[in-house]
mmCIF file of C-alpha atoms in Angstrom:
data_model
loop_
_atom_site.group_PDB
_atom_site.id
_atom_site.type_symbol
_atom_site.label_atom_id
_atom_site.label_comp_id
_atom_site.label_asym_id
_atom_site.label_seq_id
_atom_site.Cartn_x
_atom_site.Cartn_y
_atom_site.Cartn_z
ATOM 1 C CA UNK T 1 86.262 102.200 132.397
ATOM 2 C CA UNK T 2 84.150 102.198 129.226
ATOM 3 C CA UNK T 3 86.218 105.099 127.905
ATOM 4 C CA UNK T 4 89.436 103.215 128.587
ATOM 5 C CA UNK T 5 88.039 100.165 126.815
ATOM 6 C CA UNK T 6 87.176 102.134 123.687
ATOM 7 C CA UNK T 7 90.604 103.802 123.748
ATOM 8 C CA UNK T 8 92.306 100.425 123.954
ATOM 9 C CA UNK T 9 90.253 99.097 121.042
ATOM 10 C CA UNK T 10 91.156 102.145 118.928
ATOM 11 C CA UNK T 11 94.851 101.705 119.726
ATOM 12 C CA UNK T 12 94.804 98.028 118.812
ATOM 13 C CA UNK T 13 93.073 98.770 115.519
ATOM 14 C CA UNK T 14 95.607 101.420 114.549
ATOM 15 C CA UNK T 15 98.747 99.750 115.882
ATOM 16 C CA UNK T 16 98.288 96.070 115.066
ATOM 17 C CA UNK T 17 99.277 96.260 111.403
ATOM 18 C CA UNK T 18 102.182 98.561 112.191
ATOM 19 C CA UNK T 19 103.326 96.255 115.028
ATOM 20 C CA UNK T 20 103.041 93.147 112.876
ATOM 21 C CA UNK T 21 105.010 94.727 110.024
ATOM 22 C CA UNK T 22 107.811 95.819 112.366
ATOM 23 C CA UNK T 23 108.000 92.340 113.907
ATOM 24 C CA UNK T 24 108.102 90.594 110.523
ATOM 25 C CA UNK T 25 110.909 92.917 109.472
ATOM 26 C CA UNK T 26 112.782 92.234 112.723
ATOM 27 C CA UNK T 27 112.376 88.445 112.861
ATOM 28 C CA UNK T 28 111.583 87.486 109.250
ATOM 29 C CA UNK T 29 108.657 85.187 110.045
ATOM 30 C CA UNK T 30 104.959 86.029 109.790
ATOM 31 C CA UNK T 31 103.818 83.221 112.108
ATOM 32 C CA UNK T 32 106.177 84.290 114.895
ATOM 33 C CA UNK T 33 105.210 87.929 114.401
ATOM 34 C CA UNK T 34 101.501 87.133 114.682
ATOM 35 C CA UNK T 35 102.055 84.970 117.754
ATOM 36 C CA UNK T 36 104.035 87.528 119.736
ATOM 37 C CA UNK T 37 101.860 90.440 118.564
ATOM 38 C CA UNK T 38 98.852 88.590 119.981
ATOM 39 C CA UNK T 39 100.775 87.950 123.197
ATOM 40 C CA UNK T 40 101.572 91.650 123.494
ATOM 41 C CA UNK T 41 97.943 92.619 122.936
ATOM 42 C CA UNK T 42 96.827 90.109 125.565
ATOM 43 C CA UNK T 43 99.337 91.615 127.997
ATOM 44 C CA UNK T 44 97.989 95.086 127.237
ATOM 45 C CA UNK T 45 94.461 93.887 127.973
ATOM 46 C CA UNK T 46 95.676 92.899 131.429
ATOM 47 C CA UNK T 47 97.736 95.997 132.243
ATOM 48 C CA UNK T 48 96.139 98.935 130.428
ATOM 49 C CA UNK T 49 92.651 98.850 131.998
ATOM 50 C CA UNK T 50 94.300 99.180 135.420
ATOM 51 C CA UNK T 51 97.287 101.378 134.553
ATOM 52 C CA UNK T 52 95.839 103.362 131.650
ATOM 53 C CA UNK T 53 96.919 103.483 128.003
ATOM 54 C CA UNK T 54 100.653 104.377 127.928
ATOM 55 C CA UNK T 55 101.784 107.618 126.255
ATOM 56 C CA UNK T 56 103.394 105.604 123.432
ATOM 57 C CA UNK T 57 101.240 102.481 123.073
ATOM 58 C CA UNK T 58 102.960 101.284 119.902
ATOM 59 C CA UNK T 59 106.377 101.276 121.541
ATOM 60 C CA UNK T 60 104.936 99.481 124.598
ATOM 61 C CA UNK T 61 103.448 96.771 122.378
ATOM 62 C CA UNK T 62 106.664 96.440 120.372
ATOM 63 C CA UNK T 63 108.846 96.090 123.458
ATOM 64 C CA UNK T 64 106.543 93.457 124.935
ATOM 65 C CA UNK T 65 106.271 91.525 121.664
ATOM 66 C CA UNK T 66 110.007 91.623 121.088
ATOM 67 C CA UNK T 67 110.647 90.184 124.552
ATOM 68 C CA UNK T 68 108.184 87.369 123.887
ATOM 69 C CA UNK T 69 109.869 86.634 120.558
ATOM 70 C CA UNK T 70 113.318 86.493 122.161
ATOM 71 C CA UNK T 71 111.994 84.121 124.823
ATOM 72 C CA UNK T 72 110.503 81.891 122.129
ATOM 73 C CA UNK T 73 113.742 81.819 120.127
ATOM 74 C CA UNK T 74 115.783 81.012 123.211
ATOM 75 C CA UNK T 75 113.565 77.999 123.891
ATOM 76 C CA UNK T 76 113.726 76.747 120.301
ATOM 77 C CA UNK T 77 117.266 76.934 118.948
ATOM 78 C CA UNK T 78 116.426 75.086 115.714
ATOM 79 C CA UNK T 79 113.658 77.557 114.940
ATOM 80 C CA UNK T 80 115.993 80.452 115.751
ATOM 81 C CA UNK T 81 118.675 79.086 113.410
ATOM 82 C CA UNK T 82 116.164 78.726 110.579
ATOM 83 C CA UNK T 83 114.952 82.291 111.046
ATOM 84 C CA UNK T 84 118.532 83.540 111.052
ATOM 85 C CA UNK T 85 119.129 81.876 107.680
ATOM 86 C CA UNK T 86 115.923 83.360 106.293
ATOM 87 C CA UNK T 87 116.907 86.803 107.538
ATOM 88 C CA UNK T 88 120.325 86.593 105.861
ATOM 89 C CA UNK T 89 118.683 85.536 102.593
ATOM 90 C CA UNK T 90 116.168 88.378 102.843
ATOM 91 C CA UNK T 91 118.945 90.905 103.428
ATOM 92 C CA UNK T 92 120.812 89.603 100.399
ATOM 93 C CA UNK T 93 117.653 89.843 98.279
ATOM 94 C CA UNK T 94 117.614 93.587 98.820
ATOM 95 C CA UNK T 95 117.371 96.067 101.660
ATOM 96 C CA UNK T 96 114.004 97.313 102.762
ATOM 97 C CA UNK T 97 113.111 100.895 102.018
ATOM 98 C CA UNK T 98 113.915 103.096 104.992
ATOM 99 C CA UNK T 99 110.897 103.589 107.221
ATOM 100 C CA UNK T 100 110.137 106.964 108.691
ATOM 101 C CA UNK T 101 110.207 106.777 112.476
ATOM 102 C CA UNK T 102 108.379 110.018 113.185
ATOM 103 C CA UNK T 103 108.854 111.320 116.705
ATOM 104 C CA UNK T 104 111.476 109.808 118.976
ATOM 105 C CA UNK T 105 110.519 106.331 120.149
ATOM 106 C CA UNK T 106 107.601 106.003 117.742
ATOM 107 C CA UNK T 107 107.137 102.576 116.201
ATOM 108 C CA UNK T 108 108.551 102.615 112.631
ATOM 109 C CA UNK T 109 105.851 102.263 109.988
ATOM 110 C CA UNK T 110 106.914 99.307 107.876
ATOM 111 C CA UNK T 111 103.432 98.409 106.670
ATOM 112 C CA UNK T 112 104.400 99.200 103.092
ATOM 113 C CA UNK T 113 106.655 96.127 103.057
ATOM 114 C CA UNK T 114 103.802 94.068 104.465
ATOM 115 C CA UNK T 115 101.416 95.329 101.748
ATOM 116 C CA UNK T 116 103.753 94.033 99.055
ATOM 117 C CA UNK T 117 104.338 90.730 100.854
ATOM 118 C CA UNK T 118 100.620 90.026 101.322
ATOM 119 C CA UNK T 119 99.858 90.956 97.696
ATOM 120 C CA UNK T 120 102.815 89.129 96.156
ATOM 121 C CA UNK T 121 101.998 87.714 92.694
ATOM 122 C CA UNK T 122 103.271 84.270 93.772
ATOM 123 C CA UNK T 123 100.177 83.956 95.987
ATOM 124 C CA UNK T 124 96.735 83.021 94.608
ATOM 125 C CA UNK T 125 94.443 86.039 94.309
ATOM 126 C CA UNK T 126 92.021 84.874 97.003
ATOM 127 C CA UNK T 127 94.925 84.300 99.411
ATOM 128 C CA UNK T 128 96.223 87.828 98.850
ATOM 129 C CA UNK T 129 92.901 89.331 99.878
ATOM 130 C CA UNK T 130 92.566 87.071 102.930
ATOM 131 C CA UNK T 131 96.105 87.758 104.111
ATOM 132 C CA UNK T 132 95.771 91.525 103.619
ATOM 133 C CA UNK T 133 92.586 91.605 105.692
ATOM 134 C CA UNK T 134 94.156 89.421 108.373
ATOM 135 C CA UNK T 135 97.516 91.166 108.647
ATOM 136 C CA UNK T 136 96.938 94.775 107.604
ATOM 137 C CA UNK T 137 93.269 95.338 108.404
ATOM 138 C CA UNK T 138 93.574 93.441 111.669
ATOM 139 C CA UNK T 139 90.499 91.288 111.134
ATOM 140 C CA UNK T 140 90.404 87.964 112.964
ATOM 141 C CA UNK T 141 90.271 84.780 110.913
ATOM 142 C CA UNK T 142 86.608 84.444 111.907
ATOM 143 C CA UNK T 143 85.882 87.996 110.691
ATOM 144 C CA UNK T 144 87.639 87.396 107.368
ATOM 145 C CA UNK T 145 85.676 84.154 106.952
ATOM 146 C CA UNK T 146 82.391 85.912 107.709
ATOM 147 C CA UNK T 147 83.216 88.690 105.255
ATOM 148 C CA UNK T 148 83.429 86.159 102.427
ATOM 149 C CA UNK T 149 80.755 83.777 103.743
ATOM 150 C CA UNK T 150 83.198 80.918 104.242
ATOM 151 C CA UNK T 151 83.532 78.532 107.191
ATOM 152 C CA UNK T 152 86.250 79.743 109.600
ATOM 153 C CA UNK T 153 88.120 76.456 109.151
ATOM 154 C CA UNK T 154 88.267 76.999 105.377
ATOM 155 C CA UNK T 155 89.551 80.553 105.792
ATOM 156 C CA UNK T 156 92.091 79.422 108.395
ATOM 157 C CA UNK T 157 93.472 76.879 105.924
ATOM 158 C CA UNK T 158 93.675 79.563 103.238
ATOM 159 C CA UNK T 159 95.658 81.897 105.515
ATOM 160 C CA UNK T 160 97.956 79.089 106.670
ATOM 161 C CA UNK T 161 98.533 78.126 103.027
ATOM 162 C CA UNK T 162 99.460 81.706 102.135
ATOM 163 C CA UNK T 163 101.918 82.034 105.010
ATOM 164 C CA UNK T 164 103.457 78.688 104.132
ATOM 165 C CA UNK T 165 103.915 79.849 100.545
ATOM 166 C CA UNK T 166 105.628 83.036 101.731
ATOM 167 C CA UNK T 167 107.989 80.974 103.879
ATOM 168 C CA UNK T 168 108.761 78.235 101.366
ATOM 169 C CA UNK T 169 109.049 80.510 98.341
ATOM 170 C CA UNK T 170 111.325 82.871 100.300
ATOM 171 C CA UNK T 171 109.097 85.822 99.408
ATOM 172 C CA UNK T 172 111.071 88.821 100.674
ATOM 173 C CA UNK T 173 109.667 91.343 103.115
ATOM 174 C CA UNK T 174 110.658 94.488 101.270
ATOM 175 C CA UNK T 175 109.391 97.288 99.085
ATOM 176 C CA UNK T 176 110.099 96.634 95.387
ATOM 177 C CA UNK T 177 112.759 98.796 93.802
ATOM 178 C CA UNK T 178 111.866 101.677 91.519
ATOM 179 C CA UNK T 179 112.189 99.408 88.486
ATOM 180 C CA UNK T 180 109.762 96.839 89.957
ATOM 181 C CA UNK T 181 107.217 99.213 91.475
ATOM 182 C CA UNK T 182 105.165 99.894 88.300
ATOM 183 C CA UNK T 183 104.702 96.127 87.888
ATOM 184 C CA UNK T 184 103.985 95.322 91.542
ATOM 185 C CA UNK T 185 101.872 98.252 92.741
ATOM 186 C CA UNK T 186 98.792 97.367 90.633
ATOM 187 C CA UNK T 187 98.611 94.024 92.436
ATOM 188 C CA UNK T 188 98.441 95.766 95.812
ATOM 189 C CA UNK T 189 95.786 98.179 94.540
ATOM 190 C CA UNK T 190 93.763 95.314 93.079
ATOM 191 C CA UNK T 191 93.689 93.566 96.459
ATOM 192 C CA UNK T 192 92.381 96.696 98.171
ATOM 193 C CA UNK T 193 89.828 97.319 95.420
ATOM 194 C CA UNK T 194 88.632 93.704 95.634
ATOM 195 C CA UNK T 195 87.944 94.220 99.331
ATOM 196 C CA UNK T 196 86.043 97.430 98.548
ATOM 197 C CA UNK T 197 84.032 95.861 95.739
ATOM 198 C CA UNK T 198 82.861 93.062 98.012
ATOM 199 C CA UNK T 199 81.867 95.681 100.572
ATOM 200 C CA UNK T 200 80.064 97.957 98.116
ATOM 201 C CA UNK T 201 78.279 95.200 96.201
ATOM 202 C CA UNK T 202 78.362 91.885 98.057
ATOM 203 C CA UNK T 203 78.654 88.864 95.801
ATOM 204 C CA UNK T 204 76.374 86.655 97.896
ATOM 205 C CA UNK T 205 74.275 86.702 101.039
ATOM 206 C CA UNK T 206 71.242 88.472 102.535
ATOM 207 C CA UNK T 207 72.661 92.013 102.374
ATOM 208 C CA UNK T 208 73.361 94.221 99.386
ATOM 209 C CA UNK T 209 76.369 95.901 101.002
ATOM 210 C CA UNK T 210 78.953 95.256 103.699
ATOM 211 C CA UNK T 211 79.952 98.801 104.703
ATOM 212 C CA UNK T 212 82.539 97.559 107.203
ATOM 213 C CA UNK T 213 84.527 95.946 104.388
ATOM 214 C CA UNK T 214 84.237 99.029 102.169
ATOM 215 C CA UNK T 215 85.419 101.256 105.013
ATOM 216 C CA UNK T 216 88.306 98.903 105.757
ATOM 217 C CA UNK T 217 89.431 99.119 102.126
ATOM 218 C CA UNK T 218 89.304 102.929 102.326
ATOM 219 C CA UNK T 219 91.362 102.834 105.530
ATOM 220 C CA UNK T 220 93.983 100.613 103.871
ATOM 221 C CA UNK T 221 94.134 102.947 100.860
ATOM 222 C CA UNK T 222 94.662 105.917 103.180
ATOM 223 C CA UNK T 223 97.591 104.102 104.808
ATOM 224 C CA UNK T 224 99.063 103.292 101.405
ATOM 225 C CA UNK T 225 98.687 106.896 100.253
ATOM 226 C CA UNK T 226 100.516 108.149 103.335
ATOM 227 C CA UNK T 227 103.325 105.687 102.655
ATOM 228 C CA UNK T 228 103.555 106.376 98.892
ATOM 229 C CA UNK T 229 102.206 109.934 98.499
ATOM 230 C CA UNK T 230 103.659 110.415 95.014
ATOM 231 C CA UNK T 231 101.823 107.489 93.370
ATOM 232 C CA UNK T 232 98.917 108.965 91.407
ATOM 233 C CA UNK T 233 97.050 105.680 91.029
ATOM 234 C CA UNK T 234 96.801 105.352 94.810
ATOM 235 C CA UNK T 235 95.124 108.764 94.806
ATOM 236 C CA UNK T 236 92.864 107.514 92.025
ATOM 237 C CA UNK T 237 91.866 104.381 93.909
ATOM 238 C CA UNK T 238 91.188 106.232 97.156
ATOM 239 C CA UNK T 239 89.223 108.887 95.282
ATOM 240 C CA UNK T 240 87.185 106.264 93.435
ATOM 241 C CA UNK T 241 86.259 104.446 96.627
ATOM 242 C CA UNK T 242 85.316 107.648 98.449
ATOM 243 C CA UNK T 243 83.166 108.906 95.562
ATOM 244 C CA UNK T 244 81.327 105.596 95.324
ATOM 245 C CA UNK T 245 81.038 104.959 99.066
ATOM 246 C CA UNK T 246 79.608 108.467 99.535
ATOM 247 C CA UNK T 247 76.334 107.118 98.072
ATOM 248 C CA UNK T 248 76.094 103.915 100.101
ATOM 249 C CA UNK T 249 73.386 105.032 102.537
ATOM 250 C CA UNK T 250 71.114 106.096 99.677
ATOM 251 C CA UNK T 251 71.531 102.749 97.854
ATOM 252 C CA UNK T 252 69.389 100.918 100.397
ATOM 253 C CA UNK T 253 65.745 101.602 101.185
ATOM 254 C CA UNK T 254 64.007 101.387 104.537
ATOM 255 C CA UNK T 255 63.408 97.653 104.127
ATOM 256 C CA UNK T 256 66.872 96.855 102.804
ATOM 257 C CA UNK T 257 65.817 96.994 99.173
ATOM 258 C CA UNK T 258 68.107 98.133 96.336
ATOM 259 C CA UNK T 259 67.605 101.776 95.316
ATOM 260 C CA UNK T 260 68.951 102.571 91.841
ATOM 261 C CA UNK T 261 70.950 105.724 91.095
ATOM 262 C CA UNK T 262 67.997 107.439 89.392
ATOM 263 C CA UNK T 263 65.807 106.952 92.466
ATOM 264 C CA UNK T 264 68.311 107.800 95.185
ATOM 265 C CA UNK T 265 67.814 110.736 97.521
ATOM 266 C CA UNK T 266 70.984 112.635 96.660
ATOM 267 C CA UNK T 267 70.708 114.746 99.788
ATOM 268 C CA UNK T 268 71.769 111.594 101.656
ATOM 269 C CA UNK T 269 75.079 111.422 99.783
ATOM 270 C CA UNK T 270 78.105 112.289 101.917
ATOM 271 C CA UNK T 271 79.265 115.641 100.540
ATOM 272 C CA UNK T 272 82.416 115.757 102.655
ATOM 273 C CA UNK T 273 83.488 112.419 101.223
ATOM 274 C CA UNK T 274 82.630 113.601 97.707
ATOM 275 C CA UNK T 275 84.715 116.770 98.081
ATOM 276 C CA UNK T 276 87.710 114.754 99.262
ATOM 277 C CA UNK T 277 87.249 112.348 96.369
ATOM 278 C CA UNK T 278 87.093 115.193 93.858
ATOM 279 C CA UNK T 279 90.386 116.552 95.114
ATOM 280 C CA UNK T 280 91.973 113.130 94.742
ATOM 281 C CA UNK T 281 90.720 112.892 91.140
ATOM 282 C CA UNK T 282 92.649 116.064 90.347
ATOM 283 C CA UNK T 283 95.771 114.607 91.988
ATOM 284 C CA UNK T 284 95.347 111.326 90.102
ATOM 285 C CA UNK T 285 94.979 112.942 86.672
ATOM 286 C CA UNK T 286 97.647 115.644 87.050
ATOM 287 C CA UNK T 287 101.298 115.214 86.159
ATOM 288 C CA UNK T 288 101.204 112.239 83.831
ATOM 289 C CA UNK T 289 99.096 109.951 81.661
ATOM 290 C CA UNK T 290 95.749 108.814 83.105
ATOM 291 C CA UNK T 291 95.622 105.567 85.057
ATOM 292 C CA UNK T 292 92.899 102.969 85.427
ATOM 293 C CA UNK T 293 91.707 104.092 88.864
ATOM 294 C CA UNK T 294 92.057 107.786 88.144
ATOM 295 C CA UNK T 295 89.755 107.526 85.111
ATOM 296 C CA UNK T 296 87.196 105.457 87.036
ATOM 297 C CA UNK T 297 87.305 108.042 89.803
ATOM 298 C CA UNK T 298 86.633 110.793 87.247
ATOM 299 C CA UNK T 299 83.542 108.892 86.069
ATOM 300 C CA UNK T 300 82.342 108.511 89.663
ATOM 301 C CA UNK T 301 82.898 112.238 90.225
ATOM 302 C CA UNK T 302 80.691 113.128 87.242
ATOM 303 C CA UNK T 303 77.889 111.007 88.704
ATOM 304 C CA UNK T 304 78.293 112.639 92.115
ATOM 305 C CA UNK T 305 78.334 116.176 90.698
ATOM 306 C CA UNK T 306 75.066 115.787 88.757
ATOM 307 C CA UNK T 307 71.745 116.936 90.205
ATOM 308 C CA UNK T 308 69.963 113.959 88.681
ATOM 309 C CA UNK T 309 70.311 111.301 85.995
ATOM 310 C CA UNK T 310 69.024 113.586 83.225
ATOM 311 C CA UNK T 311 71.615 116.308 83.858
ATOM 312 C CA UNK T 312 74.551 113.892 84.159
ATOM 313 C CA UNK T 313 77.302 114.598 81.618
ATOM 314 C CA UNK T 314 76.835 111.382 79.658
ATOM 315 C CA UNK T 315 78.985 112.444 76.661
ATOM 316 C CA UNK T 316 81.941 112.988 78.980
ATOM 317 C CA UNK T 317 81.293 109.682 80.754
ATOM 318 C CA UNK T 318 81.255 107.844 77.408
ATOM 319 C CA UNK T 319 84.518 109.544 76.481
ATOM 320 C CA UNK T 320 86.086 108.436 79.761
ATOM 321 C CA UNK T 321 84.920 104.864 79.171
ATOM 322 C CA UNK T 322 86.658 105.067 75.789
ATOM 323 C CA UNK T 323 89.865 105.960 77.644
ATOM 324 C CA UNK T 324 89.308 103.056 80.050
ATOM 325 C CA UNK T 325 88.820 100.606 77.198
ATOM 326 C CA UNK T 326 92.098 101.766 75.681
ATOM 327 C CA UNK T 327 93.886 101.340 79.033
ATOM 328 C CA UNK T 328 92.419 97.970 80.001
ATOM 329 C CA UNK T 329 90.010 96.385 77.526
ATOM 330 C CA UNK T 330 87.416 94.283 79.339
ATOM 331 C CA UNK T 331 83.815 93.204 78.739
ATOM 332 C CA UNK T 332 82.701 94.763 82.032
ATOM 333 C CA UNK T 333 84.001 98.179 80.946
ATOM 334 C CA UNK T 334 82.361 97.656 77.544
ATOM 335 C CA UNK T 335 79.089 96.839 79.328
ATOM 336 C CA UNK T 336 79.244 99.998 81.420
ATOM 337 C CA UNK T 337 80.076 102.034 78.336
ATOM 338 C CA UNK T 338 77.049 100.578 76.522
ATOM 339 C CA UNK T 339 74.782 101.690 79.370
ATOM 340 C CA UNK T 340 76.288 105.200 79.203
ATOM 341 C CA UNK T 341 75.787 105.267 75.416
ATOM 342 C CA UNK T 342 72.121 104.334 75.989
ATOM 343 C CA UNK T 343 71.795 107.384 78.222
ATOM 344 C CA UNK T 344 73.507 109.597 75.656
ATOM 345 C CA UNK T 345 72.097 108.252 72.370
ATOM 346 C CA UNK T 346 69.038 106.244 73.343
ATOM 347 C CA UNK T 347 68.164 102.678 74.358
ATOM 348 C CA UNK T 348 68.450 101.265 70.839
ATOM 349 C CA UNK T 349 72.069 102.372 70.516
ATOM 350 C CA UNK T 350 72.960 100.930 73.906
ATOM 351 C CA UNK T 351 71.199 97.646 73.217
ATOM 352 C CA UNK T 352 73.102 97.200 69.967
ATOM 353 C CA UNK T 353 76.372 97.450 71.897
ATOM 354 C CA UNK T 354 75.154 95.017 74.549
ATOM 355 C CA UNK T 355 74.163 92.513 71.860
ATOM 356 C CA UNK T 356 77.731 92.619 70.556
ATOM 357 C CA UNK T 357 78.823 91.267 73.961
ATOM 358 C CA UNK T 358 76.329 88.383 73.960
ATOM 359 C CA UNK T 359 78.966 85.721 73.267
ATOM 360 C CA UNK T 360 81.520 87.056 75.759
ATOM 361 C CA UNK T 361 82.386 84.150 78.096
ATOM 362 C CA UNK T 362 83.600 86.464 80.870
ATOM 363 C CA UNK T 363 80.067 87.884 81.210
ATOM 364 C CA UNK T 364 78.597 84.433 81.747
ATOM 365 C CA UNK T 365 77.126 84.468 85.243
ATOM 366 C CA UNK T 366 77.584 88.246 85.591
ATOM 367 C CA UNK T 367 74.053 89.378 86.377
ATOM 368 C CA UNK T 368 74.479 93.109 85.553
ATOM 369 C CA UNK T 369 74.685 92.125 81.871
ATOM 370 C CA UNK T 370 71.198 90.578 81.485
ATOM 371 C CA UNK T 371 69.855 93.197 83.929
ATOM 372 C CA UNK T 372 71.083 95.997 81.653
ATOM 373 C CA UNK T 373 69.607 94.239 78.598
ATOM 374 C CA UNK T 374 66.293 93.832 80.405
ATOM 375 C CA UNK T 375 66.193 97.518 81.336
ATOM 376 C CA UNK T 376 66.880 98.676 77.783
ATOM 377 C CA UNK T 377 64.422 96.191 76.265
ATOM 378 C CA UNK T 378 61.790 97.380 78.741
ATOM 379 C CA UNK T 379 62.436 101.011 77.771
ATOM 380 C CA UNK T 380 61.908 100.004 74.134
ATOM 381 C CA UNK T 381 58.581 98.332 74.962
ATOM 382 C CA UNK T 382 59.888 94.805 74.228
ATOM 383 C CA UNK T 383 58.461 93.432 77.453
ATOM 384 C CA UNK T 384 58.603 89.712 76.697
ATOM 385 C CA UNK T 385 62.295 89.869 75.795
ATOM 386 C CA UNK T 386 62.890 92.066 78.842
ATOM 387 C CA UNK T 387 61.225 89.465 81.069
ATOM 388 C CA UNK T 388 63.478 86.755 79.633
ATOM 389 C CA UNK T 389 66.545 88.877 80.389
ATOM 390 C CA UNK T 390 65.367 89.567 83.947
ATOM 391 C CA UNK T 391 64.781 85.853 84.530
ATOM 392 C CA UNK T 392 68.330 85.117 83.427
ATOM 393 C CA UNK T 393 69.661 87.840 85.727
ATOM 394 C CA UNK T 394 67.565 86.471 88.589
ATOM 395 C CA UNK T 395 69.292 83.132 88.230
ATOM 396 C CA UNK T 396 72.707 84.778 88.419
ATOM 397 C CA UNK T 397 72.164 87.409 91.135
ATOM 398 C CA UNK T 398 73.954 86.622 94.382
ATOM 399 C CA UNK T 399 72.220 88.705 97.059
ATOM 400 C CA UNK T 400 68.617 88.734 98.165
ATOM 401 C CA UNK T 401 68.094 92.511 97.632
ATOM 402 C CA UNK T 402 69.249 92.115 94.017
ATOM 403 C CA UNK T 403 66.915 89.164 93.498
ATOM 404 C CA UNK T 404 64.021 91.095 95.041
ATOM 405 C CA UNK T 405 64.739 94.017 92.708
ATOM 406 C CA UNK T 406 64.714 91.715 89.680
ATOM 407 C CA UNK T 407 61.455 90.113 90.791
ATOM 408 C CA UNK T 408 59.908 93.588 90.919
ATOM 409 C CA UNK T 409 61.262 94.258 87.431
ATOM 410 C CA UNK T 410 59.684 91.049 86.214
ATOM 411 C CA UNK T 411 56.337 92.092 87.669
ATOM 412 C CA UNK T 412 56.423 95.289 85.609
ATOM 413 C CA UNK T 413 56.741 93.147 82.486
ATOM 414 C CA UNK T 414 53.926 90.728 83.354
ATOM 415 C CA UNK T 415 50.739 91.305 81.482
ATOM 416 C CA UNK T 416 52.328 93.879 79.181
ATOM 417 C CA UNK T 417 52.427 93.089 75.523
ATOM 418 C CA UNK T 418 55.149 94.307 73.210
ATOM 419 C CA UNK T 419 54.718 97.708 71.617
#
């Protein structure tokens, strides 16, 4: 029975997003789709443990959900009429891209439409992330709330608000046309990368990382790559996440403490993940101009290929940061470039670049900035100034492992005079 239970859980995880997308496309309403998808899953929980998982579980779930939806619409004629109007308007707005159905009877994969609906620019950024995790990753509202350290009631309101906006703004459930795709795809990728970033480096809380979130982002990127295999920036994003996530076990010590790149046991890095990521970098940078995620993935690959910090190809990394700054100027990229310059040309050169960013308002509250200044000042023997920078970073750091790391840095400065 335990084996059946794990099989059922795996099916639900894989099929829920696909089922929800197909139901939204069929009935034009996210609330109804979620309701009847949940009903179908509850029915499966009753029947499958006794009867076994059916040969085509997705089709079973779809048939059951569709019957529940028809029953609901028969009971509520007003609701049915409203959905019919919405469906006509959606069809007029533009046909959905044809979904591949695979083998006969297989549930069509219309998740691509759902990706673009959940990440629509009309929705606030935080709502896009919440809705993507709820609808495409299959997380419960409670799980989404826990992922972002919010009360479940607050997250529930956020999800309800997003679905209401989709309904009232008549946001269509469709894949953008070829002319719209370059403008819309980055928004979808940004949502997935935001989920990964929170998983790789949690913004707040007792833990440095949330691997479940990072792995969910990778899973979503894999789905997106299967649905849009020709988009090089999807390859870049997936490659970037794999190359970074490959190091996640080595980033944490035995007691949960932060382990910096220079001190990590590189034998603990996931080489299979790195090799896959390297292949995706090639795909991302071949056949056209470089994209934001492809270049970041190339930087991550250079870190993963090096035997240690000293043998890392810092000149090439600086050159890639120059490309990034040309593609998307930002103070965070400038900060990372300054750190790379310090490794290539020395701490003084890096510190000069960091000092140029001192008045940048977007770095206010961003603890890696004073942390980087503290590290370079410490390398230069300016221990009092380094301690001041670490204290500022300590006030901005969001997780306990980061704060503990900064307290240890401060201790190295105590009692040391300036050179």
